[in-house]
Coordinates of C-alpha atoms in Angstrom, one line a residue:
Chain A
M1 CA 58.3 103.2 117.9
D2 CA 60.7 106.3 117.2
S3 CA 62.8 105.5 120.7
V4 CA 63.3 102.1 119.5
N5 CA 64.8 103.2 116.2
N6 CA 67.0 105.6 118.4
L7 CA 68.3 102.9 120.6
P8 CA 72.1 103.1 119.2
V9 CA 72.4 106.8 120.2
L10 CA 70.6 106.4 123.3
V11 CA 73.0 103.8 124.8
V12 CA 75.4 106.8 124.6
I13 CA 73.3 109.6 125.4
I14 CA 71.7 108.2 128.5
P15 CA 74.8 107.8 130.7
L16 CA 76.1 111.0 129.3
L17 CA 73.1 112.9 130.5
S18 CA 72.8 111.2 133.6
A19 CA 76.7 112.1 134.5
I20 CA 75.6 115.7 134.0
L21 CA 72.5 115.5 136.1
T22 CA 74.2 113.3 139.0
P23 CA 76.4 116.2 140.5
I24 CA 73.5 118.6 140.2
I25 CA 71.1 116.4 142.0
G26 CA 73.5 115.3 144.2
R27 CA 73.9 118.7 145.8
I28 CA 70.3 118.6 146.8
I29 CA 70.0 114.9 147.7
R30 CA 73.3 113.4 149.1
S31 CA 72.4 109.7 148.3
A32 CA 70.8 110.5 144.9
G33 CA 74.1 109.7 143.0
W34 CA 74.1 106.1 143.5
Y35 CA 70.3 105.3 142.7
M36 CA 70.8 107.5 139.5
T37 CA 73.8 105.3 138.5
V38 CA 72.0 102.1 139.1
V39 CA 69.0 103.2 137.2
A40 CA 71.0 104.6 134.1
T41 CA 73.3 101.5 134.0
F42 CA 70.6 99.2 134.2
T43 CA 68.8 101.1 131.3
V44 CA 71.9 101.2 129.2
F45 CA 72.2 97.4 129.7
M46 CA 68.7 96.6 128.7
M47 CA 69.1 98.9 125.7
A48 CA 72.3 97.1 124.8
L49 CA 70.7 93.7 125.2
S50 CA 67.6 94.7 123.0
L51 CA 70.1 96.0 120.4
L52 CA 72.1 92.7 120.5
F53 CA 68.9 90.7 120.0
S54 CA 67.7 92.9 117.1
V55 CA 71.1 92.3 115.5
L56 CA 70.7 88.5 116.0
D57 CA 67.3 88.7 114.3
G58 CA 67.8 91.1 111.5
G59 CA 71.5 91.7 111.0
A60 CA 73.7 94.8 111.4
I61 CA 71.9 98.2 112.2
S62 CA 73.4 101.3 111.0
Y63 CA 72.4 104.6 112.3
S64 CA 73.2 108.0 111.0
L65 CA 73.7 110.9 113.6
G66 CA 71.5 113.9 113.0
G67 CA 70.0 112.5 109.7
W68 CA 73.5 113.1 107.9
E69 CA 74.2 110.0 105.6
P70 CA 77.4 108.1 106.1
P71 CA 80.4 108.6 104.9
W72 CA 79.6 112.3 105.4
G73 CA 78.0 112.0 108.7
I74 CA 78.9 110.2 111.9
E75 CA 77.7 106.5 111.6
Y76 CA 76.7 104.3 114.6
V77 CA 77.1 100.6 113.7
V78 CA 75.6 97.8 115.9
D79 CA 76.7 94.5 114.4
Y80 CA 77.6 91.0 116.0
I81 CA 80.8 92.0 117.7
S82 CA 79.8 95.7 118.9
G83 CA 76.5 94.5 120.3
F84 CA 78.4 91.6 122.2
V85 CA 80.9 94.0 123.5
M86 CA 78.2 96.5 124.6
V87 CA 76.3 93.8 126.4
V88 CA 79.4 93.0 128.4
V89 CA 80.4 96.4 129.2
S90 CA 76.9 97.5 130.1
L91 CA 76.3 94.3 132.4
L92 CA 79.6 95.0 134.4
A93 CA 78.6 98.4 134.6
F94 CA 75.5 97.7 136.4
I95 CA 76.6 95.0 138.6
V96 CA 79.7 97.0 139.8
A97 CA 77.4 100.0 140.2
V98 CA 75.0 98.0 142.3
Y99 CA 78.1 96.7 144.4
A100 CA 79.7 100.3 144.5
R101 CA 77.3 101.7 147.1
R102 CA 78.8 100.7 150.5
S103 CA 82.4 100.7 149.1
V104 CA 81.8 104.4 147.9
E105 CA 80.6 105.0 151.2
L106 CA 83.9 103.8 152.9
E107 CA 86.5 105.1 150.4
I108 CA 85.1 108.2 149.0
A109 CA 84.6 111.3 150.9
E110 CA 80.5 112.0 151.0
D111 CA 80.6 115.5 149.4
K112 CA 82.8 113.9 146.4
A113 CA 80.4 110.9 146.0
S114 CA 78.2 112.3 143.4
F115 CA 81.2 113.3 141.4
F116 CA 82.4 109.8 141.6
Y117 CA 79.5 108.6 140.1
A118 CA 79.4 111.3 137.5
A119 CA 82.9 110.2 136.4
Y120 CA 81.9 106.5 136.5
L121 CA 79.0 107.4 134.1
L122 CA 81.3 109.4 131.7
F123 CA 83.6 106.4 131.7
L124 CA 80.4 104.3 130.8
T125 CA 79.6 106.8 128.1
G126 CA 83.2 106.6 126.7
L127 CA 83.2 103.0 126.7
M128 CA 79.9 102.5 124.7
G129 CA 80.8 105.4 122.3
M130 CA 83.9 103.6 121.3
T131 CA 82.0 100.2 121.0
I132 CA 79.3 101.5 118.9
T133 CA 80.9 104.2 116.7
G134 CA 81.7 103.7 112.9
D135 CA 83.7 106.9 112.4
M136 CA 87.6 107.2 113.3
F137 CA 87.4 110.7 114.8
N138 CA 84.5 109.9 116.8
L139 CA 86.4 107.0 117.9
Y140 CA 89.2 109.4 119.2
V141 CA 86.9 111.6 121.0
F142 CA 85.4 108.7 122.8
V143 CA 88.9 107.3 123.7
E144 CA 89.7 110.7 125.2
I145 CA 86.3 110.7 127.2
T146 CA 87.0 107.4 128.7
S147 CA 90.6 108.4 129.5
L148 CA 89.7 111.6 131.3
A149 CA 87.3 109.9 133.2
V150 CA 89.5 107.2 134.3
Y151 CA 92.2 109.7 135.5
A152 CA 89.7 111.3 137.7
L153 CA 88.5 107.9 139.1
I154 CA 91.9 106.5 139.7
A155 CA 93.1 109.9 141.4
M156 CA 89.9 109.4 144.1
G157 CA 92.1 106.3 145.5
K158 CA 92.8 106.8 149.2
R159 CA 96.5 106.9 149.3
R160 CA 98.7 109.7 147.7
E161 CA 100.3 107.1 145.4
A162 CA 97.0 107.1 143.3
L163 CA 97.7 110.7 142.4
I164 CA 101.0 109.8 140.7
A165 CA 99.6 106.5 139.2
S166 CA 96.8 108.6 137.8
F167 CA 99.3 111.3 136.5
N168 CA 101.7 108.9 134.7
Y169 CA 98.6 107.1 133.2
L170 CA 97.5 110.7 132.0
I171 CA 100.9 111.1 130.3
L172 CA 100.9 107.7 128.8
G173 CA 97.2 107.7 127.7
T174 CA 97.6 111.3 126.1
I175 CA 100.3 109.9 124.1
A176 CA 98.2 106.9 123.1
G177 CA 95.3 109.1 122.2
T178 CA 97.4 111.7 120.2
F179 CA 99.0 108.8 118.4
I180 CA 95.5 107.5 117.5
L181 CA 94.6 110.9 116.4
I182 CA 97.8 111.0 114.0
G183 CA 96.8 108.0 112.5
V184 CA 93.4 109.2 111.8
G185 CA 94.9 112.2 110.1
Y186 CA 97.2 110.1 108.1
L187 CA 94.0 107.9 107.0
Y188 CA 92.2 111.0 106.2
M189 CA 95.0 112.5 104.0
A190 CA 95.4 109.2 102.1
T191 CA 91.4 108.7 101.5
G192 CA 89.5 111.7 102.3
T193 CA 87.2 109.9 104.4
L194 CA 86.6 109.1 108.1
N195 CA 83.9 106.4 107.9
M196 CA 85.1 102.9 108.7
A197 CA 83.2 101.1 106.1
D198 CA 84.5 103.6 103.4
L199 CA 87.9 103.3 104.4
R200 CA 87.6 99.6 104.1
R201 CA 86.5 100.1 100.6
L202 CA 89.1 102.8 99.8
L203 CA 92.3 101.4 101.4
P204 CA 93.2 98.3 99.5
A205 CA 94.3 100.3 96.6
L206 CA 96.6 102.4 98.8
Y207 CA 98.1 99.5 100.8
N208 CA 101.5 100.1 99.2
T209 CA 101.8 103.8 100.3
T210 CA 104.1 104.6 103.3
L211 CA 101.3 107.1 104.3
V212 CA 98.8 104.2 105.1
R213 CA 101.4 102.0 106.6
T214 CA 102.6 104.5 108.8
A215 CA 99.0 105.3 109.9
F216 CA 98.6 101.6 110.6
A217 CA 101.7 101.7 113.0
F218 CA 100.4 104.7 114.9
F219 CA 97.0 103.0 115.4
T220 CA 98.9 99.7 116.7
V221 CA 101.2 101.4 119.1
G222 CA 98.5 103.9 120.4
L223 CA 96.1 101.2 121.0
S224 CA 98.6 98.8 122.5
L225 CA 99.4 101.3 124.8
K226 CA 95.6 101.9 125.7
L227 CA 95.2 98.0 126.2
A228 CA 98.4 97.6 128.1
L229 CA 99.8 94.9 125.9
F230 CA 103.3 94.1 127.3
P231 CA 105.8 96.1 127.3
F232 CA 103.2 98.9 127.1
H233 CA 101.7 98.1 130.5
I234 CA 103.9 100.3 132.8
W235 CA 100.7 102.4 133.8
L236 CA 98.6 99.6 134.6
P237 CA 99.8 97.7 137.8
N238 CA 99.9 101.3 139.7
A239 CA 96.8 102.4 138.3
Y240 CA 94.8 99.3 139.3
T241 CA 96.4 99.0 142.8
Q242 CA 95.9 102.7 143.9
A243 CA 92.3 103.1 142.4
P244 CA 89.3 102.8 144.7
S245 CA 88.2 99.1 144.9
V246 CA 85.0 99.8 142.6
V247 CA 87.2 101.6 140.0
S248 CA 89.6 98.5 139.9
A249 CA 86.9 96.3 139.5
F250 CA 85.0 98.3 136.7
V251 CA 88.2 99.3 134.8
A252 CA 89.8 95.9 134.9
A253 CA 86.7 94.3 133.6
T254 CA 86.0 96.6 130.7
A255 CA 88.6 99.5 129.7
T256 CA 91.5 97.1 128.4
K257 CA 88.6 94.8 126.6
V258 CA 87.3 97.7 124.9
G259 CA 90.7 98.7 123.8
A260 CA 91.1 95.1 122.4
Y261 CA 87.9 95.3 120.5
V262 CA 89.0 98.6 118.9
L263 CA 92.1 96.9 117.7
M264 CA 90.2 93.9 116.2
R265 CA 88.0 96.5 114.6
I266 CA 91.0 98.5 113.1
M267 CA 92.8 95.4 112.1
F268 CA 90.2 93.4 110.6
N269 CA 87.3 95.9 109.7
V270 CA 89.2 99.0 108.5
F271 CA 92.2 97.4 107.2
T272 CA 91.7 93.6 105.8
V273 CA 93.6 90.1 107.2
R274 CA 95.7 90.3 104.1
F275 CA 97.2 93.7 105.1
N276 CA 97.8 92.4 108.5
M277 CA 99.6 89.3 107.4
E278 CA 101.2 90.2 104.0
V279 CA 101.7 93.9 103.8
I280 CA 103.2 94.5 107.3
P281 CA 103.9 91.3 109.4
V282 CA 102.0 93.0 112.2
T283 CA 100.2 89.5 113.2
S284 CA 103.8 88.0 113.9
I285 CA 105.0 91.1 116.0
L286 CA 101.7 91.0 118.0
L287 CA 102.0 87.4 118.3
A288 CA 105.5 87.5 119.8
L289 CA 104.3 90.5 122.2
S290 CA 101.1 88.6 123.5
S291 CA 103.0 85.4 123.9
L292 CA 105.6 87.3 126.1
A293 CA 102.7 89.2 127.8
I294 CA 101.1 86.0 128.8
I295 CA 104.4 84.4 130.4
A296 CA 105.5 87.7 131.8
G297 CA 102.2 88.7 133.2
S298 CA 102.0 85.4 135.1
V299 CA 105.6 85.1 136.2
I300 CA 105.5 88.7 137.7
A301 CA 102.0 88.0 139.4
I302 CA 103.7 85.2 141.2
S303 CA 106.1 87.4 143.3
Q304 CA 103.7 89.9 144.4
T305 CA 102.4 90.3 147.9
N306 CA 99.5 92.9 147.3
I307 CA 96.7 91.1 146.1
K308 CA 95.4 94.0 143.9
R309 CA 98.8 94.3 142.3
M310 CA 98.9 90.4 141.6
L311 CA 95.4 90.8 139.7
A312 CA 96.7 93.6 137.7
Y313 CA 99.7 91.7 136.6
S314 CA 97.5 88.7 135.9
S315 CA 95.3 91.1 133.8
I316 CA 98.2 91.9 131.6
G317 CA 98.7 88.0 131.1
Q318 CA 95.0 88.0 130.2
I319 CA 95.1 90.7 127.9
G320 CA 97.9 89.0 126.2
Y321 CA 95.5 86.1 125.5
I322 CA 93.1 88.4 123.7
V323 CA 95.8 89.7 121.3
F324 CA 97.0 86.2 121.0
G325 CA 93.9 85.0 119.4
V326 CA 93.8 88.3 117.3
A327 CA 97.1 87.8 116.1
I328 CA 96.6 84.0 115.0
A329 CA 93.8 85.5 113.1
N330 CA 91.8 82.6 112.0
D331 CA 88.1 82.4 112.9
T332 CA 88.5 80.0 115.9
A333 CA 91.3 81.9 117.6
V334 CA 89.4 85.2 117.1
T335 CA 86.1 83.4 118.4
G336 CA 88.4 82.5 121.4
S337 CA 89.5 86.3 121.9
I338 CA 86.0 87.6 121.7
V339 CA 84.6 85.0 124.2
H340 CA 87.7 85.9 126.3
I341 CA 86.6 89.7 126.4
F342 CA 83.2 88.4 128.0
N343 CA 85.2 85.6 130.1
H344 CA 87.6 87.8 131.4
A345 CA 85.3 90.6 132.3
L346 CA 83.2 88.0 134.5
M347 CA 86.4 86.6 136.3
K348 CA 88.2 89.9 137.0
G349 CA 85.2 91.7 137.9
S350 CA 84.1 88.9 140.3
L351 CA 87.9 88.8 141.8
F352 CA 88.3 92.8 142.2
M353 CA 84.9 92.7 143.9
V354 CA 85.8 90.2 146.5
V355 CA 89.1 92.1 147.1
G356 CA 87.1 95.2 147.6
A357 CA 84.7 93.3 149.9
V358 CA 87.7 92.2 152.1
V359 CA 89.2 95.7 151.9
Y360 CA 85.8 97.1 153.2
R361 CA 85.6 94.4 156.3
T362 CA 89.3 94.4 157.1
G363 CA 91.3 97.0 155.3
I364 CA 93.7 94.0 154.4
E365 CA 95.2 94.0 150.8
D366 CA 98.3 91.7 151.7
I367 CA 97.9 88.0 150.6
A368 CA 99.6 87.2 153.8
G369 CA 96.8 88.9 155.7
L370 CA 94.1 86.6 154.1
K371 CA 95.0 83.9 156.5
G372 CA 91.8 82.1 157.9
M373 CA 89.7 84.4 155.8
G374 CA 87.6 81.2 154.4
K375 CA 86.1 80.9 157.8
K376 CA 85.3 84.6 158.4
M377 CA 83.8 85.6 154.9
P378 CA 83.0 82.1 153.5
F379 CA 80.5 83.2 150.9
T380 CA 83.1 86.0 149.5
M381 CA 85.9 83.6 149.5
A382 CA 83.7 81.0 147.7
A383 CA 83.4 83.6 144.8
F384 CA 86.9 84.3 144.7
T385 CA 87.8 80.6 144.5
I386 CA 85.4 80.1 141.6
G387 CA 86.9 83.2 139.8
A388 CA 90.6 81.7 140.7
L389 CA 89.5 78.2 139.2
S390 CA 88.3 80.0 136.2
M391 CA 91.3 82.0 135.7
I392 CA 93.5 78.7 136.0
G393 CA 91.0 77.4 133.1
V394 CA 89.5 74.6 135.1
P395 CA 86.9 72.8 132.9
L396 CA 83.2 73.7 133.4
T397 CA 84.6 77.3 134.0
V398 CA 84.5 80.1 131.4
G399 CA 88.3 80.3 131.4
F400 CA 88.4 77.0 130.0
V401 CA 86.2 77.8 127.2
S402 CA 88.3 80.6 125.9
K403 CA 91.4 78.7 126.4
W404 CA 90.1 75.8 124.3
Y405 CA 89.3 78.0 121.2
L406 CA 92.5 79.7 121.6
I407 CA 94.6 76.5 121.5
L408 CA 92.3 75.1 118.7
G409 CA 92.8 78.2 116.7
A410 CA 96.7 77.8 117.1
L411 CA 96.5 74.2 116.1
E412 CA 94.4 75.0 113.0
A413 CA 96.9 77.7 112.0
H414 CA 99.6 75.0 112.3
M415 CA 101.3 76.7 115.2
W416 CA 101.5 73.9 117.6
Y417 CA 104.5 75.7 119.2
L418 CA 102.2 78.3 120.5
V419 CA 100.3 75.6 122.4
P420 CA 102.8 75.3 125.3
V421 CA 102.5 79.2 125.9
V422 CA 98.9 78.8 126.8
L423 CA 99.7 75.8 128.9
I424 CA 102.6 77.1 130.8
S425 CA 100.7 80.2 131.6
S426 CA 97.7 78.2 133.0
L427 CA 100.3 76.4 135.3
L428 CA 101.7 79.7 136.4
T429 CA 98.4 81.1 137.0
A430 CA 97.7 78.0 139.1
V431 CA 100.8 78.7 141.2
Y432 CA 99.9 82.5 142.0
F433 CA 96.2 81.7 142.7
W434 CA 96.8 78.5 144.8
R435 CA 98.9 80.9 147.0
V436 CA 96.2 83.0 147.9
V437 CA 93.6 80.1 147.9
E438 CA 96.0 78.2 150.2
S439 CA 96.3 81.1 152.8
I440 CA 92.3 81.7 152.6
Y441 CA 91.6 78.0 153.6
F442 CA 94.4 76.2 154.8
H443 CA 96.5 78.3 157.1
H444 CA 94.6 78.5 160.7
T445 CA 95.0 81.7 162.3
D446 CA 97.9 81.7 164.8
G447 CA 97.3 82.1 168.5
E448 CA 98.5 85.4 168.6
E449 CA 96.4 86.7 165.7
S450 CA 93.3 84.9 167.0
I451 CA 93.4 87.4 170.1
H452 CA 92.8 90.4 168.0
C453 CA 90.6 88.9 165.4
V454 CA 87.3 87.2 165.9
S455 CA 87.0 83.8 164.4
S456 CA 83.4 83.9 163.9
M457 CA 81.6 85.0 160.6
N458 CA 82.1 88.5 159.7
E459 CA 80.8 88.8 156.1
A460 CA 80.9 91.8 154.0
P461 CA 77.2 93.4 153.4
A462 CA 74.9 91.4 151.2
I463 CA 74.9 94.2 148.6
M464 CA 78.7 93.7 147.8
T465 CA 78.7 90.0 148.0
I466 CA 75.7 89.2 146.0
P467 CA 77.0 90.9 142.9
A468 CA 80.6 89.3 143.4
F469 CA 78.9 86.0 143.9
L470 CA 76.7 86.6 140.6
L471 CA 79.6 87.2 138.5
A472 CA 81.2 84.2 139.8
F473 CA 78.0 82.1 139.1
F474 CA 78.1 83.6 135.6
C475 CA 81.5 82.1 135.5
I476 CA 80.1 78.8 135.9
L477 CA 77.0 79.1 134.1
F478 CA 78.7 80.3 130.9
G479 CA 81.4 77.6 131.2
I480 CA 78.8 74.8 130.9
A481 CA 76.3 76.8 128.7
A482 CA 79.2 77.8 126.6
F483 CA 77.3 77.8 123.4
L484 CA 75.6 81.1 124.2
P485 CA 78.4 83.5 124.2
V486 CA 80.3 81.2 121.8
S487 CA 77.6 81.0 119.1
V488 CA 77.5 85.0 119.0
A489 CA 81.4 85.3 119.1
S490 CA 82.0 82.8 116.1
T491 CA 79.5 84.6 113.9
A492 CA 81.2 87.8 114.9
A493 CA 84.7 86.5 114.3
K494 CA 83.8 85.2 110.8
M495 CA 82.3 88.6 110.0
L496 CA 85.3 90.5 111.4
L497 CA 87.7 88.3 109.1
G498 CA 85.1 88.7 106.2
V499 CA 84.7 84.6 105.9
V500 CA 81.0 84.9 105.4
Chain I
M1 CA 116.5 117.7 98.2
I2 CA 115.5 121.4 98.4
E3 CA 112.0 120.6 97.1
L4 CA 111.7 117.9 100.1
V5 CA 112.6 120.5 102.7
A6 CA 111.4 123.7 101.3
G7 CA 108.2 122.6 99.5
K8 CA 106.9 120.7 102.6
Y9 CA 108.2 122.9 105.2
N10 CA 105.0 122.8 107.1
Y11 CA 105.4 119.0 107.9
W12 CA 108.8 119.2 109.0
I13 CA 107.7 122.0 111.5
Y14 CA 105.0 119.5 112.5
I15 CA 107.6 116.8 113.1
V16 CA 110.1 119.0 115.0
L17 CA 107.5 120.3 117.3
M18 CA 106.0 117.0 117.8
M19 CA 109.4 115.5 118.8
I20 CA 110.0 118.4 121.1
G21 CA 106.9 117.8 123.0
F22 CA 107.2 114.0 122.9
Y23 CA 110.8 114.5 124.5
A24 CA 109.5 116.8 127.3
M25 CA 106.6 114.6 128.3
I26 CA 108.8 111.5 128.5
A27 CA 112.1 113.1 129.8
K28 CA 111.2 116.2 131.9
E29 CA 111.2 115.6 135.6
N30 CA 109.1 118.5 136.5
L31 CA 105.5 117.8 136.1
I32 CA 104.4 121.1 134.8
K33 CA 107.0 120.6 132.1
K34 CA 105.6 117.6 131.2
V35 CA 102.1 119.1 130.8
I36 CA 103.9 121.9 128.7
G37 CA 105.4 118.8 126.7
I38 CA 101.7 117.4 126.2
N39 CA 100.4 120.9 124.7
I40 CA 103.4 121.3 122.4
F41 CA 102.8 117.7 121.3
Q42 CA 99.2 118.0 120.6
A43 CA 99.5 121.6 119.0
A44 CA 102.1 119.8 116.7
V45 CA 99.2 117.4 115.6
F46 CA 96.7 120.5 115.1
L47 CA 99.1 122.0 112.9
F48 CA 99.7 119.2 110.9
Y49 CA 95.7 118.8 110.3
V50 CA 95.4 122.4 109.6
S51 CA 98.0 122.3 107.1
M52 CA 96.8 119.1 105.5
A53 CA 93.4 121.0 104.5
K54 CA 95.3 123.8 102.7
V55 CA 94.6 123.9 98.8
T56 CA 96.8 125.9 96.7
G57 CA 95.2 129.1 95.9
G58 CA 92.3 128.1 98.1
T59 CA 90.3 130.5 100.4
A60 CA 88.2 130.2 103.3
P61 CA 85.0 128.3 102.6
I62 CA 82.7 131.1 102.5
E63 CA 80.4 131.7 99.6
W64 CA 82.2 134.5 97.6
H65 CA 81.8 135.3 94.0
E66 CA 85.4 135.5 93.4
A67 CA 86.7 132.1 94.7
H68 CA 86.7 129.1 92.9
V69 CA 88.8 126.9 95.2
Y70 CA 88.0 126.5 98.8
D71 CA 90.3 125.0 101.6
N72 CA 89.1 121.9 103.2
P73 CA 87.0 123.0 106.1
L74 CA 86.8 119.5 107.7
P75 CA 90.2 119.2 109.3
H76 CA 89.5 122.6 110.7
A77 CA 86.4 121.5 112.4
L78 CA 87.9 118.3 113.8
M79 CA 90.7 120.3 115.4
L80 CA 88.1 122.5 117.2
T81 CA 87.0 119.2 118.9
G82 CA 90.9 118.4 119.1
I83 CA 91.6 121.7 121.1
V84 CA 88.5 120.9 123.4
V85 CA 90.1 117.7 124.1
S86 CA 93.7 119.1 124.6
V87 CA 92.1 121.8 127.1
S88 CA 90.3 119.1 129.1
T89 CA 93.7 117.1 129.3
T90 CA 95.5 120.1 130.6
A91 CA 93.0 121.1 133.0
V92 CA 92.9 117.5 134.5
A93 CA 96.7 117.2 134.6
L94 CA 96.9 120.6 136.3
A95 CA 94.3 119.7 139.0
L96 CA 96.3 116.4 139.4
I97 CA 99.4 118.4 139.9
I98 CA 98.0 120.5 142.5
R99 CA 96.8 117.5 144.5
I100 CA 100.3 116.1 144.1
Y101 CA 102.0 119.0 145.3
G102 CA 99.4 119.2 148.4
A103 CA 100.4 115.6 149.4
Y104 CA 104.2 115.5 148.4
G105 CA 105.3 119.0 148.6
T106 CA 107.1 118.7 145.5
M107 CA 106.6 118.7 141.6
E108 CA 109.7 117.0 140.7
E109 CA 109.1 113.3 139.6
D110 CA 112.3 111.9 140.9
R111 CA 111.7 113.2 144.4
I112 CA 108.4 111.8 144.6
L113 CA 109.7 108.5 143.5
E114 CA 112.4 108.8 146.3
I115 CA 109.5 109.7 148.7
N116 CA 107.4 106.8 147.6
E117 CA 109.9 104.3 147.9
G118 CA 111.2 105.4 151.4
R119 CA 107.7 103.8 152.3
D120 CA 107.4 100.4 151.2
M121 CA 105.4 100.5 148.2
G122 CA 106.5 97.1 146.3
D123 CA 108.0 97.2 143.1
T124 CA 107.4 99.8 140.4
L125 CA 108.0 97.8 137.4

């Protein structure tokens, strides 16, 4: 019974302890790292699920660390939205961890594998902490844990460009982190508290002070850098392209989403909708930036030749969608954003895992090199096609659900002029994914090439294809049974916006 | 005016230091100088936190019969954590620079970009 009450802290502590133990045990048993990671991520996923269910049953859970009552001690809060995001993050962490084994064997030196898994678990620790914490300074610490783990993970890429990509991200990530720290300092100076719920109570009286407005500006810029909102996205394409396949899949599916979640928390839960719309017109600024991100991400993706880089630019567009819904700031649009956190994690996770499987079998990262791959790796390519259809937003896939809610939200807010942004971007998405799907299925290998390649089936190992396929299956399952995530997301949105 | 400059000199120092660090992080080509920039930037924020904790006439928060006013110890405690984060970031950055130097033979960013562009690496937008 006691351990059930301590679940909120265990979802952070279990990956943290496993991260410390993994390299130690990995020294004795070489292959232990993978097993420990799978077990740890699965445990965390189950705990996150049970936390979400207990929130659905009995409302939000507040946990005081070390028995210190909030607002003096650090508080962990599990409510609809943090429970939901934790389930998404830990689900992806588990599925990618299962997938990781063969890919890591190929891409990471054997003696470094256990350190790789340690960094992977540290990264999960940071993400879970960012999601669950109700304390501003604690948030900063978890942001930095996440960032440090990601720098290490990206730097493990095969090519030397990975080192530069990692270093550039380190510079920008540190600027982002320190901006958040400055914002926390200003809020503490204004109110004398670090607890989010307490801040929400104390801040409205101070909305007109420069100090509080400056604090908000620092948060917005810092978090925009972290979640790679256009034009703060410069670090992302190189980082995603150069990182090992496993890292691309995991980071693309989770890191920026958690950043978006923190943005929602600070915009709607620490500050209020009124502040965002009336005191500083931040929603209009974010609306403009996210519309630009949606279009620019898709346009730049069209011209890419490297498939990982194409997916990275497409991520920038998809992050645009999440911020777009946040910026419209009514409950339908925010529902769309929250659902899109889940949906995009499924789609991008699946797509990057497929690319990782192709790299594992053939070493090809160029779109042109995928010719005739539909015959060689039919299952993997089927997963890719489902992911691509979902990204375009074809009905019966998850991509359709989130776009539907975003468009409905825009119409409810009487911003009909935003609807074309979503529609044009879907069209552009169709263009750049069609290019890939076309070369997979409709280009026959030329005579010259067929001498080199065996045209018979040459699937990636099952341990890689099954996780990718599972996520692709979820894309359809939750596209049809959309009410499951949407019902949680809409309650979460209403609570965030204070409608209920 | 004098009140604004002299009365709040600690915040001016914080702003100036922060801008120096920020400039170095963005504008310097040498990677080590960028890391020094990170350190100045973060140290400036630590100074800001510490000076925010000062209470006029306050002493260290230790029980002492002559003291009536104590400085706020919480920002000090927060900055201990902040320093740990800063040290870790520096360590990771320096470790990366060692690997970069090993792979490229240089620590100048413009030189590294030239080497990268020499081998077709797509665009770097």
